[in-house]
Amino acid sequence: MSCISSHFSLSRASSRSSRNSRKAAPGCPGVSQLSSTSSRNAFGKFPSQSCYFYHKVNLHSQTAELCFAISTMLNDNFSTSTVEENDENIKIFSVDPLLESYKDHFIYRSKRYVEKNVLIEKYEGSLKEFAQGYLKFGFNREADGIAYREWAPAAQEAQLVGDFNGWEGSKHRMEKDEFGVWMINVPDFSGKPSIPHGSKVKFRFKYNNGKWVDRIPAWIRYATVDPSQFGAPYDGVYWDPPSSERYEFKYQRPPKPRAPRIYEAHVGMSCSEPCLNSYRAFADQILPRIRANNYNTVQLMAIMEHSYYASFGYHVTNFFAVSSRSGTPEDLKYLIDKAHSLGLVVLMDVVHSHASNNVTDGLNGFDVGQTTQDSYFHTGERGYHKLWDSRLFNYANWEVLRFLLSNLRWWLDEFQFDGFRFDGVTSMLYHHHGINISFTGDYSEYFGLTTDVDAVVYLMLANRLVHDLLPDAIVIAEDVSGMPALCRPVSECGVGFDYRLAMAIPDKWIDYLKNKADLQWSMKEISCTLTNRRYTEKCIAYAESHDQSIVGDKTIAFTLMDKEMYTGMSDLQPASPVIGRGIALHKMIHFVTMALGGEGYLNFMGNEFGHPEWIDFPREGNGWSYDKCRREWNLVDTDHLRYKYMNAFDRAMNSLDDEYSFLSSAKLIVSSASDEDKMIVFERGDLVFVFNFHPENTYHGYKVGCELPGKYRVALDSDAFEFGGHGRIAGNVDHFTSPEGTPGAAETNFNNRPNSFKVLSPARTCAVYYKVDENSSREEDATAST
């Protein structure tokens, strides 16, 4: 594979190894049936009462006016002077009556949101125009030269310096306007730009102690570091390539998938060799692998420039700049265009929850003791995240809003991203940032003085902007707290995300794998964890992401098989009990998570084939080694190694959703979760899923419930030879249903299902059954095979 050799600067910020406390979601009682119609409140928390009765809520008229205003703002004909009372628009309260107890909080934050919109319309024209700050700030071509603007209200004097003037700024002094914005126009010389494309530039300013400092422009679009100088600071680079070198997109964005099947990837560490990979090599060599495994979405990490590689891209220094380690902005455009040509939606891991603590090459360098109003960040303790060693934005500041909202539009417009995964949302939502907090599900934890309303309003603005610009955008929140209404539309007084990450699920699997013997696994607890979500808010389920792969943790495959992965993965010898158990459970854990855990699915690069070991980025502690900062694709490509079986099953999981769209189905019913049998049986869409987690017991003629009568056959079977199994489940056998109980009397049915059929369920296997349609392609294939 093509690689980029590179050095990197030694950070003044620590690695982001200390993430928010990721406590499991509040527990729920053991139940035999979980569905969208089961006894729970509107957001999926199981109440102590046996049921809830939904009713029309009488709402405070002020709340109605404010929420109607929010709803109206989504229309082109919005006028703040015509806000009318309209109770029918208060959907968030009618969906979840428990939220009515906190209507004062919703009134307050809704009022703040409306007021912010009014001001934006009054002074900036519209939210969309406000989010085009990159057309004004930073470097922009004008008719006769290059205009450069920078917001630095605390600076006393300012100059533009760089290669173009020999780093002597006396002839390029800048002027400040009444809003603290410094500006200069550098006229063209002999018809050519005075600042050449690719040349280094910096913003030089003097602050209140009379000291001059050089900083990378806040809106810089590219930044590089001298690879020959260890620990060198980054330099801003003026990026304006001629038309002959500018990448032009050739392909349209693919349609929004009904359910995202997300492949989380890190470009730099995607090479087989111990080095940095490039955007173009990733596009040409890795994207086809992702497409071949039937993922429909790619989520790219570490795209925004970050001076410390080992931060995994979460200590951003330059928000508008593509990470130069893997190539240029034009190279990234090539990658995204190639993904679109393959039908892949591309999401960006965006970090607006905090910024790098670096001074010389990050936004923190603009904070020179000014007041909060004149800074990107809060002052004092409020402006510092003690676990992440990073700075925290002041989301109430006008120019911070312009900067962050414009950042989102920049990545959508300039690079054609299809949406975002917002990192660290829990830290944004609360003043305590989720540090040492265990969320129990009590609504008072979400709506009170600990809530950072400024951040909530920013997220509402951000989600509205993204969906206005790109209605098919996918926006995901990384939130461990489970805040109600986070994934409801802004028009309903929600925060506006499309999905949240189901972060309790990987914690549950790691707990089971590390602390419980197989016979101690509770099927009720597993199914409860996987289904414990607010049914009106969509989740992305995952068994493991990059968090479970970095040093200090282990992937599921490595936890299951550990050192035997070095000696026991050859298919030329019988599998040891450890390897046999490991591969079987790897398939089952990922599949039950996908099928039961959410309305979308995510997997981190390499985990689809059980990549061994962990990820360890180059750092002082490992001698700056790239050895474990790569993906060994040769393992899955080698035919006699067992990695191919896990990869094949991963591909089959995704193909099953392609064919049956079970992830996007609202029908989800767990008919049995037996701790005695170690069996979980459920329906998703019209498919019937049967999981046998028992380490020894094979069940012959095991009775499973279903809704629809008819004939069923196997759609997917983890025990098939092609997945490294033993081929014990016949794929061409017809399973005919029998009616159960009295029609219309659910209590007389089998596991509350009106029909049933019997199956063979070997130990540590899972199988999916589909109802045969005599005209279906599967029926024709099955007939042909016999």
C-alpha positions in Angstrom: 0.0 0.0 0.0 1.0 3.5 -0.6 2.2 5.2 2.6 3.3 8.7 3.7 6.3 8.8 5.9 6.1 11.7 8.3 7.3 13.1 11.6 4.9 14.9 13.9 5.1 17.5 16.5 5.3 16.8 20.2 2.1 18.0 21.7 1.6 20.3 24.7 -1.7 18.5 25.2 -2.1 15.0 26.6 -3.6 12.1 24.7 -7.3 11.9 24.9 -7.2 8.6 26.7 -9.5 9.8 29.5 -12.9 10.0 27.9 -16.2 10.8 29.6 -17.2 8.3 32.1 -19.2 5.7 30.1 -21.6 4.2 32.5 -24.2 1.7 31.4 -27.6 3.0 30.8 -30.1 2.7 33.6 -31.3 -0.9 34.0 -34.7 -2.3 33.3 -36.7 -5.1 34.8 -36.5 -8.5 33.2 -39.3 -8.8 30.7 -40.2 -11.5 28.2 -41.4 -9.1 25.5 -40.0 -5.8 24.5 -41.5 -3.9 21.6 -42.6 -0.4 20.5 -46.0 -1.2 22.1 -44.8 -2.7 25.4 -45.3 -1.0 28.8 -42.9 1.9 28.9 -43.0 5.6 28.6 -42.5 7.4 25.3 -38.7 7.4 25.5 -38.2 3.8 26.4 -37.4 3.9 30.1 -39.4 1.2 31.8 -41.5 2.8 34.6 -42.5 1.3 37.9 -46.1 1.4 36.9 -47.5 -1.4 34.7 -48.4 1.0 31.9 -48.8 4.5 30.7 -51.9 6.0 29.3 -51.2 8.7 26.7 -53.4 11.7 26.8 -53.5 15.2 25.4 -51.5 17.5 27.5 -52.7 21.0 28.4 -49.7 23.2 27.8 -48.7 26.6 28.9 -49.5 29.0 26.1 -46.0 30.5 26.2 -44.4 27.1 25.6 -46.8 26.7 22.6 -45.8 30.0 21.1 -42.1 29.4 21.5 -42.3 25.9 20.0 -44.5 27.1 17.2 -41.9 29.7 16.5 -39.2 27.1 16.3 -41.4 25.0 14.0 -42.2 28.1 11.9 -38.5 29.0 11.6 -37.9 25.9 9.5 -40.1 27.5 6.8 -38.9 30.0 4.3 -41.6 32.5 5.2 -40.7 32.8 8.9 -41.5 36.1 10.5 -40.7 36.6 14.2 -43.5 39.1 14.5 -46.2 36.5 13.7 -45.7 33.9 16.4 -49.0 32.4 17.2 -50.3 30.0 19.8 -50.6 26.5 18.4 -50.9 23.6 20.8 -50.7 21.0 18.1 -47.0 21.8 17.4 -45.9 20.8 21.0 -45.2 17.3 20.0 -42.4 16.6 22.4 -44.7 16.9 25.4 -47.5 14.9 23.9 -45.0 12.1 23.1 -43.6 12.0 26.6 -45.8 13.4 29.3 -43.0 13.2 31.8 -41.3 16.1 30.1 -44.2 18.4 31.0 -42.8 18.6 34.6 -39.8 20.4 33.1 -41.7 22.8 30.8 -40.1 25.8 32.5 -36.7 24.5 31.3 -38.0 24.0 27.8 -39.6 27.4 27.9 -36.2 28.9 28.9 -34.1 27.1 26.3 -36.6 27.6 23.5 -36.8 31.3 24.3 -33.0 31.5 24.1 -33.1 29.6 20.7 -35.8 31.9 19.3 -33.9 35.0 20.5 -30.7 33.8 18.9 -32.5 33.2 15.6 -34.1 36.6 15.7 -30.7 38.3 16.2 -29.1 36.2 13.4 -31.8 37.1 11.0 -31.6 40.8 11.9 -27.8 41.2 11.7 -26.7 38.4 9.4 -29.6 37.9 7.1 -30.2 34.2 7.8 -28.7 31.3 9.5 -27.3 30.0 6.2 -25.6 33.3 5.5 -24.3 33.5 9.1 -22.7 30.1 8.5 -20.7 31.3 5.5 -18.1 33.1 7.7 -15.3 31.5 5.7 -16.2 33.8 2.8 -15.3 36.7 5.0 -12.8 35.5 7.6 -9.4 34.0 6.9 -8.0 34.4 3.4 -10.3 35.1 0.4 -9.7 36.2 -3.1 -11.2 39.5 -4.1 -11.1 41.3 -7.4 -7.7 42.9 -7.1 -6.0 40.9 -4.3 -6.3 38.7 -1.2 -8.4 39.9 1.8 -7.5 38.5 5.2 -9.6 39.0 8.3 -9.1 37.7 11.8 -11.2 38.1 15.0 -8.8 39.1 17.8 -10.4 41.9 19.9 -7.8 41.8 22.6 -4.9 42.4 20.2 -3.4 45.9 20.3 -1.6 45.7 17.0 -1.6 43.1 14.2 0.3 42.1 11.1 0.2 39.5 8.4 3.5 37.7 8.0 4.8 34.8 5.9 7.0 33.6 3.1 5.5 36.3 0.8 7.1 39.2 2.8 10.1 37.5 4.3 8.2 37.3 7.7 8.6 41.0 8.0 5.1 42.4 8.8 5.9 46.2 9.0 4.5 46.6 5.5 1.5 44.5 6.1 -0.1 46.1 9.2 -3.8 45.3 9.8 -6.6 47.5 10.9 -9.3 46.7 13.5 -13.0 47.5 13.2 -15.4 48.1 16.0 -16.1 44.4 16.5 -12.5 43.4 17.1 -12.0 42.1 13.5 -8.5 42.8 12.0 -8.4 43.2 8.2 -5.9 43.7 5.4 -6.0 43.5 1.6 -2.9 42.3 -0.1 -3.1 43.6 -3.7 -2.0 41.4 -6.6 1.4 42.1 -8.2 1.8 42.1 -12.0 -1.6 40.3 -12.2 -0.5 37.5 -9.9 -1.4 36.9 -6.2 1.2 38.4 -3.9 0.7 35.4 -1.6 1.6 32.3 -3.7 -0.5 29.2 -3.3 1.2 26.8 -0.8 3.2 29.5 1.0 3.4 29.7 4.7 1.5 32.5 6.6 0.9 33.5 10.2 -1.0 36.1 12.1 1.3 38.3 14.2 -0.2 40.4 17.0 0.7 42.3 20.1 -1.3 41.9 23.2 -1.7 43.8 26.5 1.8 43.1 27.9 3.3 44.5 24.8 4.6 41.2 23.6 4.3 40.1 19.9 3.3 36.5 19.1 2.8 34.6 15.9 -0.2 32.3 15.5 -1.7 30.2 12.8 -4.8 32.0 11.4 -7.9 30.7 13.0 -9.7 30.1 9.7 -6.7 28.6 7.9 -7.5 25.9 5.4 -4.3 24.0 5.5 -1.4 23.6 7.9 1.8 21.7 7.7 4.8 20.9 9.9 8.5 20.6 9.1 9.1 16.9 9.0 12.9 17.3 9.5 12.5 19.1 12.8 11.2 17.0 15.7 8.5 18.7 17.7 8.3 21.6 15.3 5.2 23.9 15.5 2.8 23.8 12.6 2.6 26.6 10.0 -0.5 27.9 8.3 -0.5 27.5 4.5 -2.3 29.7 2.1 -4.3 27.2 0.0 -5.7 28.4 -3.3 -4.6 26.1 -6.0 -5.0 27.0 -9.7 -8.0 25.5 -11.4 -5.8 22.9 -13.1 -4.9 21.5 -9.6 -8.2 21.9 -7.9 -10.2 18.7 -7.6 -13.7 18.8 -9.2 -16.3 16.4 -7.9 -17.7 14.0 -10.5 -20.3 12.1 -8.6 -23.5 13.0 -6.9 -24.1 12.2 -3.2 -25.8 8.8 -2.9 -29.3 8.5 -1.5 -29.7 8.5 2.2 -29.8 4.9 3.4 -32.9 3.7 5.2 -30.6 2.6 8.0 -26.9 3.5 8.2 -24.5 0.7 8.4 -21.4 2.6 9.4 -17.8 1.7 8.9 -15.7 3.9 11.3 -12.3 4.4 9.8 -9.1 6.3 10.5 -7.2 7.1 7.2 -3.8 7.5 8.7 -3.7 4.1 10.4 -5.4 2.2 7.6 -2.2 1.0 5.9 -0.8 -2.5 6.3 2.7 -1.2 6.8 3.8 0.6 9.9 3.4 4.1 8.5 0.9 6.8 7.6 -1.6 6.1 4.9 -2.8 8.7 2.4 -6.3 9.8 1.5 -5.8 8.6 -2.1 -4.5 5.2 -1.0 -7.4 4.8 1.4 -9.8 5.7 -1.4 -8.3 3.3 -3.9 -7.5 0.4 -1.6 -9.8 0.6 1.5 -13.0 2.0 0.2 -13.5 -1.1 -2.1 -13.2 -3.3 1.0 -15.8 -1.4 2.8 -18.2 -1.6 -0.1 -17.5 -5.3 -0.6 -18.6 -5.9 3.0 -21.9 -4.1 2.2 -21.5 -1.1 4.5 -23.4 1.9 3.2 -21.7 4.6 5.3 -18.1 5.6 6.1 -17.4 7.6 9.2 -13.9 9.3 9.0 -12.0 10.1 12.1 -9.2 12.6 12.6 -9.9 14.7 9.5 -9.6 18.2 11.2 -5.9 19.1 11.7 -4.4 18.0 15.1 -0.8 18.5 15.9 -0.6 15.5 18.3 -1.2 12.3 16.3 -1.9 10.2 19.4 -4.9 12.3 20.3 -6.8 10.2 17.7 -7.8 13.5 16.1 -9.8 14.7 19.2 -7.4 17.6 20.1 -8.1 19.8 17.1 -5.8 22.7 16.4 -7.0 23.9 13.0 -10.8 23.4 12.5 -11.0 24.3 8.8 -7.8 22.5 7.8 -7.6 18.9 6.5 -5.0 16.9 8.4 -1.9 17.2 6.3 -0.5 13.9 7.4 -2.5 12.1 4.8 -2.4 14.6 2.0 -3.9 17.8 0.7 -7.5 19.1 0.7 -7.7 18.0 -3.0 -6.7 14.5 -2.0 -9.5 14.3 0.6 -12.0 15.5 -2.0 -10.8 12.6 -4.2 -11.5 10.2 -1.4 -15.0 11.5 -0.8 -15.9 11.5 -4.5 -14.6 8.0 -4.8 -16.8 6.9 -1.8 -19.8 8.5 -3.5 -19.0 6.7 -6.7 -19.3 3.4 -4.7 -22.6 4.4 -3.2 -21.1 5.2 0.2 -22.3 8.0 2.4 -19.5 9.8 4.1 -19.7 11.2 7.7 -17.1 13.3 9.4 -16.2 12.9 13.1 -16.5 16.6 14.1 -15.1 17.9 17.4 -16.9 21.0 18.6 -16.9 19.9 22.2 -13.4 21.3 23.0 -10.2 22.4 21.4 -6.5 21.6 21.8 -4.7 23.3 24.6 -1.8 24.0 22.2 -0.8 27.6 22.0 1.5 28.0 19.0 -0.6 26.0 16.5 -4.2 26.1 17.9 -7.1 28.4 18.8 -5.8 28.5 22.4 -3.1 30.8 21.1 -5.6 33.6 20.6 -6.6 33.5 24.3 -4.2 36.0 25.8 -5.9 37.0 29.0 -9.0 38.7 27.5 -12.5 38.5 28.9 -14.7 35.6 28.0 -16.7 37.9 25.7 -13.5 38.5 23.7 -12.3 34.9 23.6 -13.2 31.7 21.8 -13.3 30.0 25.2 -14.6 30.5 28.7 -12.1 31.9 31.2 -11.0 30.3 34.4 -12.0 26.7 35.3 -15.1 26.9 33.1 -12.9 27.1 30.1 -10.8 24.1 30.8 -11.6 20.4 30.7 -9.5 18.8 33.4 -9.6 15.3 32.1 -9.0 16.1 28.5 -6.4 18.9 29.1 -8.2 21.0 26.6 -10.1 24.3 26.2 -13.9 24.7 26.3 -15.8 26.9 23.9 -18.0 29.8 25.0 -21.1 28.9 23.0 -22.9 32.1 23.9 -20.3 34.2 22.1 -21.5 35.5 18.7 -18.2 34.9 16.9 -17.8 31.5 18.4 -21.2 30.6 16.9 -20.1 32.0 13.6 -16.9 30.1 13.7 -18.4 26.7 14.6 -21.5 26.9 12.4 -19.4 28.1 9.5 -17.1 25.1 10.2 -20.0 22.7 9.6 -21.0 24.4 6.4 -17.4 24.4 5.2 -17.1 20.7 5.4 -20.5 20.1 3.8 -20.0 22.6 0.9 -16.3 22.4 0.2 -15.8 18.7 0.7 -19.3 17.2 0.1 -19.5 15.4 3.4 -23.0 13.9 4.0 -23.2 14.5 7.7 -21.5 14.4 11.0 -20.9 12.4 14.1 -20.6 15.0 16.9 -17.9 13.9 19.5 -18.2 14.6 23.2 -21.8 15.8 23.2 -22.2 14.9 26.9 -19.4 17.3 27.8 -21.2 20.0 25.9 -24.7 19.4 27.4 -23.7 19.8 31.0 -21.5 22.2 33.1 -20.1 19.1 34.9 -19.2 17.6 31.4 -20.2 14.2 32.6 -17.1 13.9 34.8 -17.6 11.4 37.6 -21.4 11.4 36.9 -23.5 8.3 36.8 -26.7 9.0 34.9 -29.6 7.0 36.4 -32.3 8.1 34.0 -34.0 10.5 36.4 -35.2 13.4 34.3 -34.0 16.0 36.8 -30.4 15.0 35.8 -31.1 16.4 32.3 -33.1 19.6 32.9 -31.7 21.9 35.5 -28.9 24.2 36.5 -26.3 21.7 35.5 -27.5 21.9 31.9 -25.4 24.2 29.6 -28.2 25.9 27.8 -25.8 27.9 25.6 -24.4 24.6 24.3 -27.9 23.1 23.8 -28.9 26.2 21.8 -25.7 25.9 19.7 -26.5 22.2 18.9 -30.1 23.1 18.0 -28.7 25.8 15.6 -26.2 23.3 14.2 -28.7 20.6 13.5 -31.1 23.0 11.9 -28.4 24.4 9.7 -27.1 21.0 8.6 -30.6 19.7 7.8 -31.5 23.0 6.0 -28.4 22.8 3.8 -28.7 19.0 3.3 -32.1 17.5 4.1 -30.7 14.0 3.7 -27.8 14.6 6.1 -27.1 12.1 8.9 -26.1 13.7 12.2 -25.2 11.5 15.2 -24.6 12.4 18.8 -22.0 10.8 21.0 -23.9 11.1 24.3 -23.6 8.8 27.2 -26.2 10.6 29.3 -29.3 9.7 27.4 -30.8 13.2 27.5 -34.5 13.1 26.4 -35.4 14.9 23.1 -31.7 14.9 22.0 -32.8 13.1 18.8 -36.1 14.8 18.2 -36.4 17.6 15.6 -35.8 21.2 16.5 -39.3 21.9 15.4 -40.5 19.8 18.3 -38.3 21.6 20.8 -35.8 18.8 20.5 -32.0 19.2 20.0 -32.3 17.9 16.4 -29.9 14.9 16.1 -30.9 12.0 13.9 -29.3 9.3 16.0 -27.4 8.8 19.2 -24.7 6.2 19.8 -25.9 3.4 22.1 -22.8 3.7 24.3 -24.0 1.3 27.1 -23.9 -1.7 24.7 -20.1 -2.1 24.3 -19.6 -1.6 28.1 -22.0 -4.4 28.8 -20.2 -6.8 26.4 -16.8 -5.9 27.9 -18.2 -6.5 31.4 -19.5 -9.9 30.4 -16.4 -11.0 28.6 -14.1 -9.9 31.4 -16.1 -10.7 34.5 -18.6 -13.5 33.8 -18.4 -17.1 32.9 -20.5 -18.1 29.9 -23.1 -19.8 32.0 -23.5 -16.6 34.1 -24.6 -14.5 31.1 -28.1 -13.3 31.5 -30.2 -13.3 28.4 -32.7 -11.0 30.0 -30.0 -8.5 30.9 -28.4 -8.7 27.4 -31.8 -8.2 25.7 -32.7 -5.4 28.1 -29.5 -3.5 27.5 -29.9 -3.9 23.7 -33.5 -2.7 23.7 -33.3 -0.1 26.5 -33.7 3.0 24.3 -36.2 5.7 23.7 -38.3 4.4 20.9 -38.9 7.8 19.4 -35.2 8.5 19.3 -33.0 6.4 17.0 -29.8 4.8 18.1 -26.7 3.5 16.4 -25.8 0.2 18.0 -22.2 -1.1 18.2 -20.4 -3.9 20.0 -17.1 -2.0 19.7 -15.8 1.2 18.2 -12.3 2.8 18.3 -12.8 3.3 22.0 -12.6 -0.4 22.7 -9.6 -0.8 20.4 -7.1 1.7 21.9 -4.3 0.9 24.4 -5.8 0.2 27.9 -8.6 -1.8 26.5 -9.1 -4.8 24.2 -11.1 -5.6 21.1 -13.8 -8.3 21.5 -11.7 -10.7 19.4 -8.6 -10.1 21.5 -10.5 -10.4 24.7 -12.0 -13.7 23.6 -8.8 -15.3 22.1 -5.9 -13.3 23.4 -2.5 -15.0 22.8 -4.0 -17.9 20.9 -4.7 -15.5 18.0 -0.9 -15.6 17.3 -0.8 -19.4 17.1 -4.3 -20.8 16.6 -5.8 -19.0 13.6 -4.5 -21.3 10.9 -7.3 -23.3 9.2 -4.8 -26.0 8.4 -5.2 -27.3 12.0 -8.2 -28.0 14.2 -9.5 -25.0 16.1 -8.7 -25.0 19.8 -11.6 -24.6 22.3 -10.5 -21.0 22.8 -10.5 -20.2 19.1 -13.7 -22.0 18.4 -15.5 -20.2 21.3 -13.9 -16.9 20.3 -15.0 -16.9 16.6 -18.5 -18.2 17.5 -19.1 -15.5 20.1 -17.5 -12.8 18.0 -20.1 -13.4 15.3 -23.0 -13.7 17.7 -22.1 -10.6 19.7 -21.8 -8.4 16.7 -24.9 -9.8 15.1 -27.3 -9.6 18.1 -26.0 -6.0 18.7 -26.8 -5.1 15.1 -30.2 -6.8 15.0 -31.5 -5.8 18.4 -29.5 -2.8 19.5 -30.6 0.1 17.3 -31.8 1.6 14.1 -28.3 1.7 12.7 -25.1 -0.2 13.2 -21.4 0.8 13.5 -18.2 -1.1 13.3 -14.6 0.1 13.6 -12.1 -0.6 10.9 -10.6 -4.1 11.2 -13.0 -5.4 13.8 -15.1 -7.0 11.1 -12.5 -9.7 10.8 -11.4 -9.7 14.4 -8.2 -7.7 14.1 -5.8 -8.8 16.8 -4.1 -6.6 19.4 -4.9 -3.0 20.1 -4.2 0.4 18.6 -1.2 2.3 19.9 -0.4 5.5 18.2 3.3 6.7 18.0 4.2 8.3 21.3 7.1 8.7 23.6 6.0 5.6 25.7 6.4 3.2 22.7 9.4 4.8 21.1 7.3 6.6 18.5 6.4 3.3 16.9 3.8 2.8 14.1 3.8 -1.0 14.6 0.4 -1.1 16.2 -1.0 2.0 14.4 -2.0 0.1 11.3 -4.5 -2.5 10.1 -3.1 -5.9 9.0 -5.3 -6.6 6.0 -3.1 -9.5 5.0 -4.6 -11.5 7.8 -8.1 -11.5 6.2 -6.6 -11.8 2.7 -4.7 -15.0 3.6 -7.0 -17.9 2.7 -5.8 -20.4 5.2 -6.4 -18.1 8.2 -9.7 -18.0 10.1 -10.0 -14.2 10.0 -11.8 -14.7 6.7 -14.8 -16.4 8.5 -15.5 -13.5 10.7 -15.2 -11.1 7.7 -17.6 -13.3 5.6 -20.2 -13.2 8.4 -19.9 -9.5 8.8 -20.5 -9.2 5.0 -23.5 -11.5 5.3 -25.0 -9.5 8.2 -25.0 -6.3 6.1 -26.3 -8.2 3.1 -29.2 -9.4 5.1 -30.2 -5.9 6.0 -29.8 -4.9 2.4 -32.3 -7.6 1.4 -34.8 -7.3 4.3 -34.3 -3.8 5.8 -34.8 -5.1 9.3 -32.8 -2.2 10.8 -35.2 0.4 9.6 -38.3 -1.7 10.7 -40.3 -0.3 13.6 -41.3 -3.9 14.5 -39.1 -5.2 17.3 -40.5 -7.9 19.6 -38.4 -10.0 22.0 -40.6 -13.1 22.6 -38.1 -15.0 24.7 -35.0 -14.3 26.7 -34.4 -17.5 28.7 -31.6 -17.4 31.2 -32.0 -21.2 31.7 -31.7 -22.1 28.0 -29.4 -19.2 27.2 -31.7 -18.4 24.3 -32.9 -15.1 22.8 -35.7 -15.2 20.3 -37.0 -12.0 18.7 -38.6 -10.6 15.5 -37.3 -7.6 13.7 -39.4 -6.7 10.7 -40.8 -10.0 9.5 -37.6 -11.9 10.2 -37.3 -14.3 13.2 -33.9 -14.3 15.0 -32.8 -17.2 17.2 -29.6 -16.9 19.3 -28.3 -19.8 21.4 -25.6 -18.5 23.8 -25.4 -21.8 25.7 -21.8 -23.1 25.6 -22.8 -26.8 25.4 -26.5 -27.4 24.8 -27.9 -28.0 21.3 -31.7 -27.9 21.1 -33.5 -30.1 18.7 -37.0 -29.0 17.8 -36.7 -25.8 19.8 -40.0 -23.9 19.7 -39.9 -20.3 18.6 -42.8 -17.9 18.4 -43.7 -15.7 15.4 -46.5 -13.4 14.3 -47.1 -14.5 10.7 -48.2 -18.0 9.8 -46.7 -19.8 6.9 -43.4 -21.5 5.8 -40.0 -20.3 7.1 -36.5 -21.0 5.9 -33.0 -20.0 7.0 -31.9 -16.6 5.7 -28.6 -16.5 7.6 -26.8 -19.1 9.8 -23.6 -18.5 11.8 -22.9 -22.2 11.8 -22.5 -22.4 8.0 -19.2 -23.7 6.7 -18.5 -20.4 4.9 -18.5 -18.7 8.3 -16.2 -21.2 10.0 -19.1 -23.2 11.5 -19.9 -26.9 11.4 -22.8 -26.9 8.9 -25.4 -28.4 11.3 -28.4 -26.2 10.3 -29.9 -27.2 6.9 -30.6 -24.2 4.8 -33.2 -25.8 2.6 -35.5 -27.3 5.3 -39.1 -25.9 5.4 -40.4 -24.9 8.9 -44.2 -24.8 9.0 -45.9 -22.8 11.6 -48.6 -24.0 14.0 -51.3 -21.7 15.5 -51.0 -21.0 19.2 -53.8 -20.3 21.7 -57.1 -18.6 21.1 -57.1 -16.0 18.3 -57.2 -12.5 19.7 -56.2 -13.6 23.2 -52.5 -12.9 23.5 -52.3 -14.4 27.0 -53.1 -17.8 25.6 -50.4 -17.7 22.9 -46.9 -19.1 23.0 -44.6 -16.4 24.4 -47.3 -13.9 23.4 -47.0 -14.9 19.8 -49.9 -16.3 17.8 -47.8 -18.8 15.8 -44.8 -20.9 16.3 -42.4 -23.3 14.5 -39.5 -25.6 15.6 -35.9 -25.3 14.8 -32.5 -26.9 15.4 -30.3 -24.6 17.5 -26.7 -25.8 18.1 -24.7 -24.3 21.0 -23.1 -20.9 20.3 -24.9 -20.3 17.1 -27.5 -17.9 15.7 -29.9 -18.2 12.8 -32.4 -16.0 11.0 -35.6 -17.2 9.4 -37.6 -15.5 6.7 -41.2 -16.2 5.7 -41.2 -17.9 2.3 -42.8 -16.0 -0.4 -43.5 -18.5 -3.2 -42.5 -15.8 -5.7 -39.3 -14.7 -3.9 -35.8 -15.0 -5.3 -34.8 -16.9 -2.1 -37.5 -19.5 -2.8 -36.3 -19.9 -6.4 -32.7 -20.2 -5.2 -33.6 -22.8 -2.6 -35.5 -24.8 -5.2 -32.6 -24.6 -7.6 -30.2 -25.8 -4.9 -32.2 -28.9 -4.2 
